[in-house]
Short mmCIF file of C-alpha atoms in Angstrom, two decimals:
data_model
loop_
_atom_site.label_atom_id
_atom_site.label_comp_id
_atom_site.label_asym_id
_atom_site.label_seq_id
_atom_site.Cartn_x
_atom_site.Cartn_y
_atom_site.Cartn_z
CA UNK K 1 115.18 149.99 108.52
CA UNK K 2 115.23 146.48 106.47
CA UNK K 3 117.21 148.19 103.92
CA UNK K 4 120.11 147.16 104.93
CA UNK K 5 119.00 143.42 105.17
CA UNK K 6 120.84 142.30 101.78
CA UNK K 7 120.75 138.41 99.84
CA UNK K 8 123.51 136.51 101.81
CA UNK K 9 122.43 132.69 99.82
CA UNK K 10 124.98 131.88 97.38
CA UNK K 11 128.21 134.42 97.30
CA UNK K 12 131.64 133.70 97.25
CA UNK K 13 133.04 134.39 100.07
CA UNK K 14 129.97 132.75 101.93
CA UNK K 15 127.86 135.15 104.55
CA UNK K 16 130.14 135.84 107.60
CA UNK K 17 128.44 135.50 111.19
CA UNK K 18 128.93 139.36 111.42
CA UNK K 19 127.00 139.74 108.94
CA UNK K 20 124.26 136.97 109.41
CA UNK K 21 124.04 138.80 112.70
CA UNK K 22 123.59 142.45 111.45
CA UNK K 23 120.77 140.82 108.99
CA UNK K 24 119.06 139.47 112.49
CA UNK K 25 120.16 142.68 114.35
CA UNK K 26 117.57 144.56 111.23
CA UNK K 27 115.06 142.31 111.12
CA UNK K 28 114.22 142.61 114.67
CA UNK K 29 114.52 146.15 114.93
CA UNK K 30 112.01 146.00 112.25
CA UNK K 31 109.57 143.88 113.98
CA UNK K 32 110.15 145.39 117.27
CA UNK K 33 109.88 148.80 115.44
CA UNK K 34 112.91 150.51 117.19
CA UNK K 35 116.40 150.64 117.33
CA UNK K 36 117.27 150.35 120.67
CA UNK K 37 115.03 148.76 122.96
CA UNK K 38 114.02 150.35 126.84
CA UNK K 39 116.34 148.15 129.38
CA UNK K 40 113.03 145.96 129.85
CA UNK K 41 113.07 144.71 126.54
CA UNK K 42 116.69 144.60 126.17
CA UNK K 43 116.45 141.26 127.00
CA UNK K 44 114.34 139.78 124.79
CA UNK K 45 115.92 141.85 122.20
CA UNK K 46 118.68 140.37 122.32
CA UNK K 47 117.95 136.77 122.75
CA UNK K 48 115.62 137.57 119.84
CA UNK K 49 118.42 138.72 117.32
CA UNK K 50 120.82 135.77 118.84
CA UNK K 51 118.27 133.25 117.81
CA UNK K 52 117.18 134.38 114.50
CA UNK K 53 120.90 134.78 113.66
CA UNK K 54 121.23 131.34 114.71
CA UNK K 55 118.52 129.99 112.85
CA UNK K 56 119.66 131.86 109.22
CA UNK K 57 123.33 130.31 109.75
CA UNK K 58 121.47 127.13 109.40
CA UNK K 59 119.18 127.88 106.89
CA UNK K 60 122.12 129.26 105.00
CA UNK K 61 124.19 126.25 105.64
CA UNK K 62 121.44 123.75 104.65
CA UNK K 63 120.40 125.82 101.47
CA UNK K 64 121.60 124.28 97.63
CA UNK K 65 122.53 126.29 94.99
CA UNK K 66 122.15 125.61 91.22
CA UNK K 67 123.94 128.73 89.66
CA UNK K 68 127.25 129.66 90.40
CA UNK K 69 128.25 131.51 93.19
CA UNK K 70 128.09 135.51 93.04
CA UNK K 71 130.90 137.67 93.02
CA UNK K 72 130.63 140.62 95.91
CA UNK K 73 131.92 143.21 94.28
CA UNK K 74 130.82 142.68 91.53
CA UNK K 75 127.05 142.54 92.78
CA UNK K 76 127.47 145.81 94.48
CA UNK K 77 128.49 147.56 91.59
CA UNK K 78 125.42 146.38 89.77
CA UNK K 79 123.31 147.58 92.63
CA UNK K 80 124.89 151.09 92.93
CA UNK K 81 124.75 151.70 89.51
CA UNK K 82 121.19 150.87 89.76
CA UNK K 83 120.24 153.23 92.29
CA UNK K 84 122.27 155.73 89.92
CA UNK K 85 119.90 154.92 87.57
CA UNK K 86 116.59 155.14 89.57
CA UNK K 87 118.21 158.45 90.95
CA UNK K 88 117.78 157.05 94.29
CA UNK K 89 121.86 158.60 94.71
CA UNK K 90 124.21 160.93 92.87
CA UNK K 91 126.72 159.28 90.59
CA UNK K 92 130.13 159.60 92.01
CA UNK K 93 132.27 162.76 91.26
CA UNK K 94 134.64 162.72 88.78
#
């Protein structure tokens, strides 16, 4: 599940909220060790991703970075080729 929880410190176009929230949205799915909550825990699911979202805008707004800002794209095509590599997924056809 936390797979798709990626860096969002220090890229150019900063971390959007939609995706600070889908970070949150992981994490506690993680914790809570489901993806959809019964309606009784809906809840609490919910305020808990709303918080935690909350909380990583401002740690990601009060964080300082020494090195440059990294490019998107370009740090996806690093990590795609690297799971080329590791075999982890096919190289795209041709």
């Amino acid at each position: 599940m936390c797979r798709n929880i990626h860096t969002l410190h220090n890229f150019e176009p900063a971390a959007t909220s939609d995706e600070v929230h889908a970070a949150a949205l992981q994490y506690v799915r993680k914790i809570a060790g489901t993806t959809k909550p019964s309606k009784a825990n809906q809840e609490a699911f919910d305020r808990a991703v709303h918080e935690i979202a909350h909380v990583t805008q401002h740690l990601l707004d009060d964080l300082v970075a020494v090195a440059p800002p990294k490019n998107r794209e370009v740090e996806a095509a690093k990590a795609r080729e690297r799971a080329i590599k590791s075999g982890r997924y096919a190289a795209p056809a041709a």
